[in-house]
Amino acid sequence: MSLSDQELKELKIDHELDGIGEVCPHTLNIALDGLKKASSGEIVVEVTDHSIATKTIPAAVKMNKLAEHLGTVKESGNYTIFLRKL
Amino acid sequence: MFTIEVFILAAVFGIIYGFLLQKADFCFVASVRDFVSVKDSRIGKGVLVLMATAMIGWGLALTFGLASLGQVWAVPIGLNNLIGGILFGIGMAIAGSCASGALYRSGMGYLQFWIVIAAMIAGNLLFAFIYDPWGQEAVMEPITFTENGFSLYQLGLPFMTLPLIIVGIMILIVVKKFGVSGFLQGVKNSFTDWEKNPFKQQHWDVRFVAFLLGITATIQFIALSSISVTGPETRIGGVIVSAIFGDQIVYNNLYLNNMFAAYPAVGLGPEETLVIFIVVGAFISSVLSKSFKIRFPKAKRLPSAIGGGLLMGVASRMAPGCNIANVVAGVGGLSIASVIVIIGMMIGVFLVTKYYFKMPIMLFYREKDAA
């Protein structure tokens, strides 16, 4: 499922993670740690300026059935990656 | 060799490499780390396509006489290949990028990777000043087993024989895993992953980019030289110290003196130009796709950037060569030493992933464990 930017921004966020200034693998580890703390169905978002994280995080959570990637909003050079824990 | 045309050609190659590396976010560290930790093989597949393209490219260049066996980059074989590879793998995993990755990310505005590059150059110089006076005899010579390098092309087989066999085996493995239709679908996807304007598109398919990188490297091999990053960076370091302390510091150091042996003076040549323009190419690419941003690193990450970069700089001289020289020019040239270096790099990245970052190694988990 991939939601529009507007739909993503209207979601109620349960956990917001700060990945600004981080690079791999920290951006991925922040997401994995955040998902560990979340409950099933909760929305976890990571804000990052590391562009490749928009590929690695969705791929990792999908491959390992940890979360659903709902979409990514790009604004002012930052990326907000929306995940729903499975 | 040092005509203006050659410098322009080198700059063009650099821009193409930088543009392509940025377009795929082609990170060699991620190709190993993400595969073993979270089973993400996306970039790993790109590295395999790059190796396959380089092998076919080098084989064709030699077959048609566009390049000679003497141009193939194959360095002496020894324990230094493995140790250098492992240390380089550890360094790049800690620093967060490989040698080429640091260049294209610098062009994207990551200040952290400017620091990594500076630390790598410092590491290159550190190696040079250890090598002479005592490192050569005390360390390097005892662990280097052969005087010359060895390329499998030297076996005397028709040049295309081994590339076709190796690439054929790679394709058979893919077909066995994904089926013929899955393989063909993958090829089709890699060539058709386009949005409206490719130049403004943030990411291109990594396999397609790898194919283009392999072709570009083959053309460079024929027209200019084998691709390398850390050798030219060492010369850039030599130029910097000579500007500060005078040319004699370079001439009096055996290692640095050798690095400039084919140069008319201590200065920047075509290969250094190429490396500098990789940053320019990545800058152009990231501006077009609106991915450029001055990114400030977190202060707590700076020790990793400096320490990892220093280790990469020393290890790249020991191995010798960085990720891109060994994966492209080394594998393309069927160099035995490069295969050992690459195995070492993979070991190094794995060790850091498991024991330094303590990431889950999901590659070896059963599905219920991973979930």
Short mmCIF file of C-alpha atoms in Angstrom, two decimals:
data_model
loop_
_atom_site.label_atom_id
_atom_site.label_comp_id
_atom_site.label_asym_id
_atom_site.label_seq_id
_atom_site.Cartn_x
_atom_site.Cartn_y
_atom_site.Cartn_z
CA MET A 1 0.00 0.00 0.00
CA SER A 2 1.35 3.41 -0.89
CA LEU A 3 -0.54 6.47 0.32
CA SER A 4 -0.46 9.99 -1.10
CA ASP A 5 1.58 12.65 0.69
CA GLN A 6 -1.63 14.22 2.03
CA GLU A 7 -2.93 10.88 3.33
CA LEU A 8 0.42 10.17 4.98
CA LYS A 9 0.48 13.56 6.71
CA GLU A 10 -3.01 12.95 8.13
CA LEU A 11 -1.98 9.69 9.81
CA LYS A 12 -1.76 9.60 13.61
CA ILE A 13 1.91 8.99 14.37
CA ASP A 14 2.67 6.74 17.34
CA HIS A 15 6.47 6.86 17.24
CA GLU A 16 8.62 9.53 15.56
CA LEU A 17 12.31 8.73 15.11
CA ASP A 18 15.09 11.25 14.46
CA GLY A 19 17.50 10.13 11.75
CA ILE A 20 18.69 13.59 10.66
CA GLY A 21 22.48 13.74 10.25
CA GLU A 22 22.78 9.97 10.37
CA VAL A 23 23.99 7.65 7.60
CA CYS A 24 23.87 3.89 7.08
CA PRO A 25 23.60 1.69 9.00
CA HIS A 26 22.42 4.01 11.79
CA THR A 27 19.35 5.13 9.82
CA LEU A 28 18.28 1.49 9.47
CA ASN A 29 19.12 0.60 13.06
CA ILE A 30 17.05 3.55 14.31
CA ALA A 31 14.07 2.21 12.33
CA LEU A 32 14.57 -1.37 13.55
CA ASP A 33 14.89 -0.24 17.19
CA GLY A 34 11.81 1.95 16.83
CA LEU A 35 9.79 -0.94 15.42
CA LYS A 36 10.88 -3.15 18.32
CA LYS A 37 9.37 -0.67 20.78
CA ALA A 38 6.12 -0.27 18.81
CA SER A 39 3.07 -2.48 19.06
CA SER A 40 1.45 -4.22 16.13
CA GLY A 41 -0.56 -1.78 13.98
CA GLU A 42 1.19 1.33 15.31
CA ILE A 43 2.59 3.95 12.94
CA VAL A 44 6.34 4.53 13.17
CA VAL A 45 7.95 7.34 11.16
CA GLU A 46 11.63 8.13 10.72
CA VAL A 47 12.73 11.56 9.57
CA THR A 48 16.08 11.44 7.78
CA ASP A 49 18.16 13.40 5.27
CA HIS A 50 20.01 10.25 4.14
CA SER A 51 18.44 9.63 0.75
CA ILE A 52 19.38 5.95 0.41
CA ALA A 53 17.45 5.23 3.63
CA THR A 54 14.29 5.68 1.52
CA LYS A 55 15.34 2.47 -0.25
CA THR A 56 17.05 0.45 2.48
CA ILE A 57 14.46 0.85 5.25
CA PRO A 58 11.41 -0.15 3.15
CA ALA A 59 13.36 -3.07 1.65
CA ALA A 60 14.54 -4.32 5.05
CA VAL A 61 11.14 -4.18 6.78
CA LYS A 62 9.42 -5.82 3.82
CA MET A 63 12.01 -8.57 3.43
CA ASN A 64 11.82 -9.44 7.11
CA LYS A 65 8.05 -8.92 7.47
CA LEU A 66 8.55 -6.39 10.25
CA ALA A 67 6.39 -3.56 8.95
CA GLU A 68 4.46 -2.22 6.00
CA HIS A 69 5.97 0.78 4.20
CA LEU A 70 3.08 3.20 3.73
CA GLY A 71 5.06 5.79 1.79
CA THR A 72 7.71 8.49 2.04
CA VAL A 73 7.19 12.25 2.08
CA LYS A 74 10.05 14.37 0.74
CA GLU A 75 10.20 17.97 1.96
CA SER A 76 13.08 20.46 2.08
CA GLY A 77 15.72 17.77 1.58
CA ASN A 78 14.33 15.62 4.39
CA TYR A 79 12.50 12.34 4.00
CA THR A 80 9.76 11.14 6.34
CA ILE A 81 9.41 7.38 6.03
CA PHE A 82 6.05 6.01 7.24
CA LEU A 83 5.90 2.42 8.52
CA ARG A 84 3.07 0.42 10.12
CA LYS A 85 4.31 -2.37 12.36
CA LEU A 86 2.93 -5.79 11.41
CA MET B 1 49.96 11.23 -21.47
CA PHE B 2 49.54 14.67 -19.91
CA THR B 3 47.95 16.51 -22.81
CA ILE B 4 44.94 18.75 -22.29
CA GLU B 5 42.81 16.24 -24.23
CA VAL B 6 43.66 13.51 -21.73
CA PHE B 7 42.75 15.74 -18.80
CA ILE B 8 39.42 16.60 -20.44
CA LEU B 9 38.76 12.92 -21.15
CA ALA B 10 39.53 12.08 -17.50
CA ALA B 11 37.16 14.81 -16.31
CA VAL B 12 34.39 13.44 -18.55
CA PHE B 13 34.91 9.93 -17.16
CA GLY B 14 34.82 11.34 -13.63
CA ILE B 15 31.56 13.18 -14.26
CA ILE B 16 29.97 10.04 -15.73
CA TYR B 17 31.08 7.89 -12.77
CA GLY B 18 29.91 10.45 -10.23
CA PHE B 19 26.58 10.89 -11.99
CA LEU B 20 25.95 7.14 -12.17
CA LEU B 21 27.15 6.30 -8.65
CA GLN B 22 24.85 8.97 -7.22
CA LYS B 23 21.90 7.93 -9.36
CA ALA B 24 21.98 4.41 -7.89
CA ASP B 25 23.36 5.37 -4.45
CA PHE B 26 25.90 2.68 -5.29
CA CYS B 27 27.42 1.80 -1.93
CA PHE B 28 29.70 -1.23 -1.80
CA VAL B 29 29.48 -1.41 2.01
CA ALA B 30 25.70 -1.73 1.78
CA SER B 31 26.01 -4.52 -0.79
CA VAL B 32 27.48 -6.78 1.90
CA ARG B 33 26.14 -5.27 5.13
CA ASP B 34 22.50 -5.01 4.05
CA PHE B 35 22.58 -8.51 2.56
CA VAL B 36 23.88 -10.27 5.66
CA SER B 37 21.98 -8.13 8.15
CA VAL B 38 18.55 -7.65 6.58
CA LYS B 39 18.71 -9.85 3.48
CA ASP B 40 18.48 -6.81 1.17
CA SER B 41 20.30 -7.95 -1.96
CA ARG B 42 19.41 -4.92 -4.12
CA ILE B 43 22.89 -3.36 -4.21
CA GLY B 44 24.62 -6.75 -4.05
CA LYS B 45 22.95 -7.64 -7.36
CA GLY B 46 24.33 -4.40 -8.77
CA VAL B 47 27.87 -5.32 -7.71
CA LEU B 48 27.52 -8.72 -9.42
CA VAL B 49 26.24 -7.07 -12.63
CA LEU B 50 29.19 -4.65 -12.46
CA MET B 51 31.67 -7.54 -12.11
CA ALA B 52 30.03 -9.46 -14.97
CA THR B 53 30.03 -6.42 -17.26
CA ALA B 54 33.66 -5.65 -16.45
CA MET B 55 34.76 -9.24 -17.16
CA ILE B 56 32.99 -9.29 -20.53
CA GLY B 57 34.26 -5.77 -21.30
CA TRP B 58 37.90 -6.55 -20.46
CA GLY B 59 37.65 -9.86 -22.38
CA LEU B 60 36.30 -8.11 -25.48
CA ALA B 61 38.91 -5.34 -25.25
CA LEU B 62 41.73 -7.92 -25.15
CA THR B 63 40.16 -10.14 -27.82
CA PHE B 64 39.85 -7.30 -30.32
CA GLY B 65 43.29 -5.93 -29.49
CA LEU B 66 41.90 -2.67 -28.11
CA ALA B 67 44.00 -3.21 -24.99
CA SER B 68 46.99 -5.40 -24.22
CA LEU B 69 47.67 -7.90 -21.47
CA GLY B 70 50.27 -5.49 -20.11
CA GLN B 71 47.53 -2.96 -19.37
CA VAL B 72 45.65 -5.39 -17.09
CA TRP B 73 45.85 -4.32 -13.44
CA ALA B 74 47.11 -7.33 -11.45
CA VAL B 75 49.18 -6.77 -8.31
CA PRO B 76 51.50 -9.19 -6.46
CA ILE B 77 49.82 -11.91 -4.41
CA GLY B 78 50.29 -12.31 -0.67
CA LEU B 79 48.84 -12.14 2.79
CA ASN B 80 48.78 -8.38 2.31
CA ASN B 81 45.81 -8.82 -0.06
CA LEU B 82 43.76 -10.54 2.64
CA ILE B 83 44.88 -8.39 5.59
CA GLY B 84 44.55 -5.19 3.56
CA GLY B 85 41.14 -6.29 2.34
CA ILE B 86 39.88 -7.11 5.84
CA LEU B 87 41.19 -3.82 7.26
CA PHE B 88 39.71 -1.87 4.35
CA GLY B 89 36.36 -3.63 4.87
CA ILE B 90 36.44 -2.79 8.59
CA GLY B 91 37.37 0.82 7.81
CA MET B 92 34.68 1.39 5.21
CA ALA B 93 31.98 -0.24 7.32
CA ILE B 94 32.88 1.97 10.31
CA ALA B 95 33.19 5.11 8.16
CA GLY B 96 29.84 4.39 6.50
CA SER B 97 30.98 4.33 2.90
CA CYS B 98 33.46 2.82 0.48
CA ALA B 99 36.06 4.88 -1.40
CA SER B 100 33.76 5.67 -4.33
CA GLY B 101 30.81 6.15 -1.97
CA ALA B 102 32.66 8.84 -0.04
CA LEU B 103 33.27 10.70 -3.31
CA TYR B 104 29.71 10.68 -4.64
CA ARG B 105 28.25 11.48 -1.23
CA SER B 106 30.64 14.40 -0.87
CA GLY B 107 29.13 15.70 -4.10
CA MET B 108 25.67 15.31 -2.56
CA GLY B 109 26.63 17.61 0.32
CA TYR B 110 27.48 15.13 3.07
CA LEU B 111 30.16 16.91 5.15
CA GLN B 112 30.85 13.63 6.95
CA PHE B 113 32.29 12.13 3.79
CA TRP B 114 34.57 15.10 3.12
CA ILE B 115 36.02 14.24 6.52
CA VAL B 116 36.26 10.55 5.53
CA ILE B 117 38.15 11.48 2.33
CA ALA B 118 40.54 13.76 4.24
CA ALA B 119 41.17 10.94 6.75
CA MET B 120 41.72 8.46 3.91
CA ILE B 121 44.36 10.72 2.34
CA ALA B 122 45.97 11.09 5.77
CA GLY B 123 45.94 7.27 6.01
CA ASN B 124 47.56 6.98 2.57
CA LEU B 125 50.36 9.30 3.69
CA LEU B 126 50.69 7.51 7.03
CA PHE B 127 51.27 4.27 5.14
CA ALA B 128 53.85 5.94 2.89
CA PHE B 129 55.83 7.24 5.85
CA ILE B 130 55.67 3.85 7.59
CA TYR B 131 56.62 2.01 4.38
CA ASP B 132 59.76 4.10 4.16
CA PRO B 133 61.83 3.83 6.38
CA TRP B 134 60.86 0.43 7.88
CA GLY B 135 57.45 -0.89 6.76
CA GLN B 136 58.62 -2.20 3.41
CA GLU B 137 61.21 -4.60 4.84
CA ALA B 138 59.57 -5.34 8.18
CA VAL B 139 55.97 -5.81 7.07
CA MET B 140 55.20 -5.69 3.36
CA GLU B 141 57.97 -7.81 1.87
CA PRO B 142 57.58 -10.75 4.32
CA ILE B 143 53.83 -11.04 3.61
CA THR B 144 53.98 -10.49 -0.16
CA PHE B 145 54.58 -13.87 -1.76
CA THR B 146 55.04 -13.10 -5.47
CA GLU B 147 57.07 -10.48 -7.23
CA ASN B 148 54.48 -9.91 -9.94
CA GLY B 149 50.74 -10.05 -10.16
CA PHE B 150 48.88 -12.83 -11.88
CA SER B 151 45.85 -12.52 -14.12
CA LEU B 152 44.00 -15.62 -15.32
CA TYR B 153 44.30 -14.10 -18.79
CA GLN B 154 47.98 -15.10 -18.55
CA LEU B 155 46.94 -18.78 -18.76
CA GLY B 156 46.96 -18.35 -22.53
CA LEU B 157 43.33 -19.32 -23.14
CA PRO B 158 41.36 -17.32 -25.72
CA PHE B 159 40.56 -14.11 -23.88
CA MET B 160 36.76 -14.55 -23.86
CA THR B 161 36.87 -18.12 -22.50
CA LEU B 162 36.96 -17.46 -18.76
CA PRO B 163 34.69 -14.38 -18.75
CA LEU B 164 32.04 -16.34 -20.66
CA ILE B 165 32.35 -19.35 -18.35
CA ILE B 166 32.20 -17.27 -15.14
CA VAL B 167 29.35 -15.02 -16.32
CA GLY B 168 27.55 -18.08 -17.70
CA ILE B 169 27.75 -19.75 -14.28
CA MET B 170 26.46 -16.54 -12.64
CA ILE B 171 23.46 -16.49 -15.01
CA LEU B 172 22.80 -20.22 -14.43
CA ILE B 173 22.70 -19.64 -10.65
CA VAL B 174 20.22 -16.78 -11.11
CA VAL B 175 18.07 -18.85 -13.48
CA LYS B 176 18.08 -21.78 -11.03
CA LYS B 177 16.90 -19.50 -8.23
CA PHE B 178 14.39 -17.33 -10.08
CA GLY B 179 13.61 -19.32 -13.27
CA VAL B 180 14.12 -18.13 -16.85
CA SER B 181 11.07 -15.87 -16.71
CA GLY B 182 12.22 -14.38 -13.39
CA PHE B 183 15.67 -13.68 -14.83
CA LEU B 184 14.23 -12.08 -17.98
CA GLN B 185 11.77 -10.05 -15.91
CA GLY B 186 14.69 -8.78 -13.79
CA VAL B 187 16.58 -7.74 -16.91
CA LYS B 188 13.46 -6.01 -18.28
CA ASN B 189 12.78 -4.23 -14.96
CA SER B 190 16.33 -2.96 -14.75
CA PHE B 191 15.98 -1.28 -18.16
CA THR B 192 12.47 0.10 -17.72
CA ASP B 193 12.47 1.68 -14.24
CA TRP B 194 11.85 5.20 -15.46
CA GLU B 195 9.74 8.15 -14.41
CA LYS B 196 8.96 11.19 -16.60
CA ASN B 197 12.43 12.76 -16.72
CA PRO B 198 15.28 10.33 -15.95
CA PHE B 199 17.69 13.14 -15.11
CA LYS B 200 15.35 14.45 -12.41
CA GLN B 201 14.59 10.94 -11.14
CA GLN B 202 16.07 10.38 -7.69
CA HIS B 203 17.12 6.75 -8.12
CA TRP B 204 17.88 4.65 -11.17
CA ASP B 205 17.82 0.85 -11.04
CA VAL B 206 21.12 -0.24 -9.50
CA ARG B 207 21.57 -3.12 -11.98
CA PHE B 208 21.16 -0.77 -14.95
CA VAL B 209 23.62 1.67 -13.41
CA ALA B 210 26.07 -1.17 -12.73
CA PHE B 211 25.88 -2.16 -16.39
CA LEU B 212 26.61 1.42 -17.48
CA LEU B 213 29.47 1.69 -14.96
CA GLY B 214 30.99 -1.52 -16.34
CA ILE B 215 30.80 -0.21 -19.91
CA THR B 216 32.28 3.15 -18.87
CA ALA B 217 35.13 1.42 -17.02
CA THR B 218 35.84 -0.75 -20.07
CA ILE B 219 36.06 2.32 -22.30
CA GLN B 220 38.34 3.97 -19.75
CA PHE B 221 40.51 0.82 -19.66
CA ILE B 222 40.89 1.04 -23.43
CA ALA B 223 41.27 4.81 -23.76
CA LEU B 224 42.98 5.94 -20.57
CA SER B 225 43.75 3.63 -17.65
CA SER B 226 42.28 1.17 -15.17
CA ILE B 227 39.85 2.84 -12.80
CA SER B 228 41.19 3.53 -9.32
CA VAL B 229 40.41 5.91 -6.49
CA THR B 230 42.85 5.51 -3.62
CA GLY B 231 46.00 5.54 -5.76
CA PRO B 232 45.08 8.98 -7.15
CA GLU B 233 44.03 10.08 -3.64
CA THR B 234 47.51 9.12 -2.42
CA ARG B 235 49.02 11.33 -5.13
CA ILE B 236 46.68 14.16 -4.12
CA GLY B 237 48.07 13.69 -0.60
CA GLY B 238 51.59 13.83 -2.04
CA VAL B 239 50.79 17.08 -3.83
CA ILE B 240 49.42 18.56 -0.59
CA VAL B 241 52.50 17.68 1.49
CA SER B 242 54.81 18.87 -1.28
CA ALA B 243 52.96 22.21 -1.34
CA ILE B 244 53.54 22.55 2.41
CA PHE B 245 57.01 21.04 2.85
CA GLY B 246 58.47 21.14 -0.67
CA ASP B 247 58.86 18.48 -3.38
CA GLN B 248 61.82 16.83 -1.62
CA ILE B 249 59.50 15.24 0.96
CA VAL B 250 57.93 13.29 -1.90
CA TYR B 251 61.18 12.49 -3.71
CA ASN B 252 62.82 11.35 -0.46
CA ASN B 253 60.04 8.90 0.37
CA LEU B 254 60.35 5.64 -1.55
CA TYR B 255 56.62 4.95 -1.67
CA LEU B 256 55.53 8.43 -2.73
CA ASN B 257 58.42 8.72 -5.16
CA ASN B 258 57.24 5.50 -6.84
CA MET B 259 53.69 6.82 -7.03
CA PHE B 260 54.93 9.76 -9.10
CA ALA B 261 57.46 7.73 -11.12
CA ALA B 262 55.55 8.15 -14.38
CA TYR B 263 54.74 11.80 -13.73
CA PRO B 264 56.86 14.67 -15.09
CA ALA B 265 56.60 16.44 -11.72
CA VAL B 266 54.79 16.23 -8.41
CA GLY B 267 51.33 17.35 -9.47
CA LEU B 268 47.83 16.30 -10.35
CA GLY B 269 47.52 14.03 -13.39
CA PRO B 270 44.56 12.65 -15.34
CA GLU B 271 43.65 10.00 -12.74
CA GLU B 272 43.52 12.60 -9.97
CA THR B 273 41.40 14.79 -12.25
CA LEU B 274 39.03 11.87 -12.78
CA VAL B 275 38.64 11.33 -9.03
CA ILE B 276 37.97 15.03 -8.37
CA PHE B 277 35.36 15.12 -11.12
CA ILE B 278 33.50 12.14 -9.60
CA VAL B 279 32.49 14.63 -6.90
CA VAL B 280 31.42 17.10 -9.60
CA GLY B 281 29.36 14.45 -11.42
CA ALA B 282 27.57 13.48 -8.22
CA PHE B 283 26.91 17.16 -7.48
CA ILE B 284 25.31 17.63 -10.92
CA SER B 285 23.23 14.48 -10.53
CA SER B 286 22.00 15.36 -7.04
CA VAL B 287 21.14 18.95 -8.00
CA LEU B 288 19.10 17.71 -10.98
CA SER B 289 17.14 15.29 -8.78
CA LYS B 290 16.86 17.79 -5.92
CA SER B 291 18.84 15.39 -3.69
CA PHE B 292 21.62 17.88 -2.95
CA LYS B 293 21.69 19.22 0.57
CA ILE B 294 24.46 20.30 2.89
CA ARG B 295 24.19 17.58 5.51
CA PHE B 296 25.85 18.09 8.86
CA PRO B 297 26.92 14.92 10.65
CA LYS B 298 26.14 14.20 14.26
CA ALA B 299 29.23 15.03 16.36
CA LYS B 300 29.24 11.56 17.90
CA ARG B 301 29.81 10.05 14.44
CA LEU B 302 33.00 12.01 13.73
CA PRO B 303 35.39 9.57 15.46
CA SER B 304 34.01 6.79 13.22
CA ALA B 305 34.45 8.94 10.11
CA ILE B 306 38.05 9.82 11.01
CA GLY B 307 39.04 6.39 12.34
CA GLY B 308 37.34 4.50 9.50
CA GLY B 309 38.84 6.82 6.89
CA LEU B 310 42.36 6.49 8.32
CA LEU B 311 42.06 2.70 8.32
CA MET B 312 40.79 2.74 4.72
CA GLY B 313 43.72 4.92 3.70
CA VAL B 314 46.35 2.63 5.23
CA ALA B 315 44.62 -0.59 4.13
CA SER B 316 44.11 0.59 0.56
CA ARG B 317 47.88 0.91 0.18
CA MET B 318 48.52 -2.43 1.84
CA ALA B 319 46.00 -4.49 -0.17
CA PRO B 320 46.53 -2.58 -2.54
CA GLY B 321 43.52 -0.88 -4.09
CA CYS B 322 40.08 0.12 -2.93
CA ASN B 323 36.69 -1.45 -3.54
CA ILE B 324 36.23 -0.01 -7.03
CA ALA B 325 39.75 -0.81 -8.30
CA ASN B 326 39.49 -4.42 -7.16
CA VAL B 327 35.84 -5.04 -8.07
CA VAL B 328 36.04 -3.41 -11.52
CA ALA B 329 39.63 -3.33 -12.77
CA GLY B 330 40.75 -6.34 -10.69
CA VAL B 331 37.84 -8.66 -11.42
CA GLY B 332 37.62 -7.39 -15.01
CA GLY B 333 41.31 -8.23 -15.35
CA LEU B 334 40.80 -11.64 -13.66
CA SER B 335 43.44 -10.74 -11.09
CA ILE B 336 43.94 -13.34 -8.35
CA ALA B 337 45.05 -10.70 -5.84
CA SER B 338 41.85 -8.70 -6.33
CA VAL B 339 39.67 -11.74 -5.62
CA ILE B 340 41.53 -12.19 -2.32
CA VAL B 341 41.17 -8.48 -1.49
CA ILE B 342 37.41 -8.61 -2.17
CA ILE B 343 37.00 -11.67 0.07
CA GLY B 344 38.91 -9.78 2.77
CA MET B 345 36.65 -6.72 2.36
CA MET B 346 33.55 -8.88 2.74
CA ILE B 347 34.97 -10.43 5.91
CA GLY B 348 35.77 -6.96 7.28
CA VAL B 349 32.28 -5.59 6.60
CA PHE B 350 30.71 -8.70 8.15
CA LEU B 351 32.82 -8.40 11.31
CA VAL B 352 31.84 -4.75 11.81
CA THR B 353 28.17 -5.44 11.07
CA LYS B 354 27.98 -8.24 13.61
CA TYR B 355 30.39 -7.19 16.36
CA TYR B 356 30.67 -3.36 16.13
CA PHE B 357 27.17 -2.34 15.07
CA LYS B 358 25.70 -5.50 16.62
CA MET B 359 23.12 -5.65 13.86
CA PRO B 360 20.89 -8.70 13.54
CA ILE B 361 22.32 -11.16 11.03
CA MET B 362 18.98 -12.07 9.50
CA LEU B 363 20.53 -13.79 6.50
CA PHE B 364 21.06 -16.86 8.66
CA TYR B 365 17.74 -16.63 10.53
CA ARG B 366 14.83 -18.85 9.77
CA GLU B 367 11.70 -16.88 8.85
CA LYS B 368 9.98 -17.33 12.23
CA ASP B 369 13.11 -16.11 14.03
CA ALA B 370 13.38 -13.03 11.82
CA ALA B 371 9.72 -12.16 12.35
#
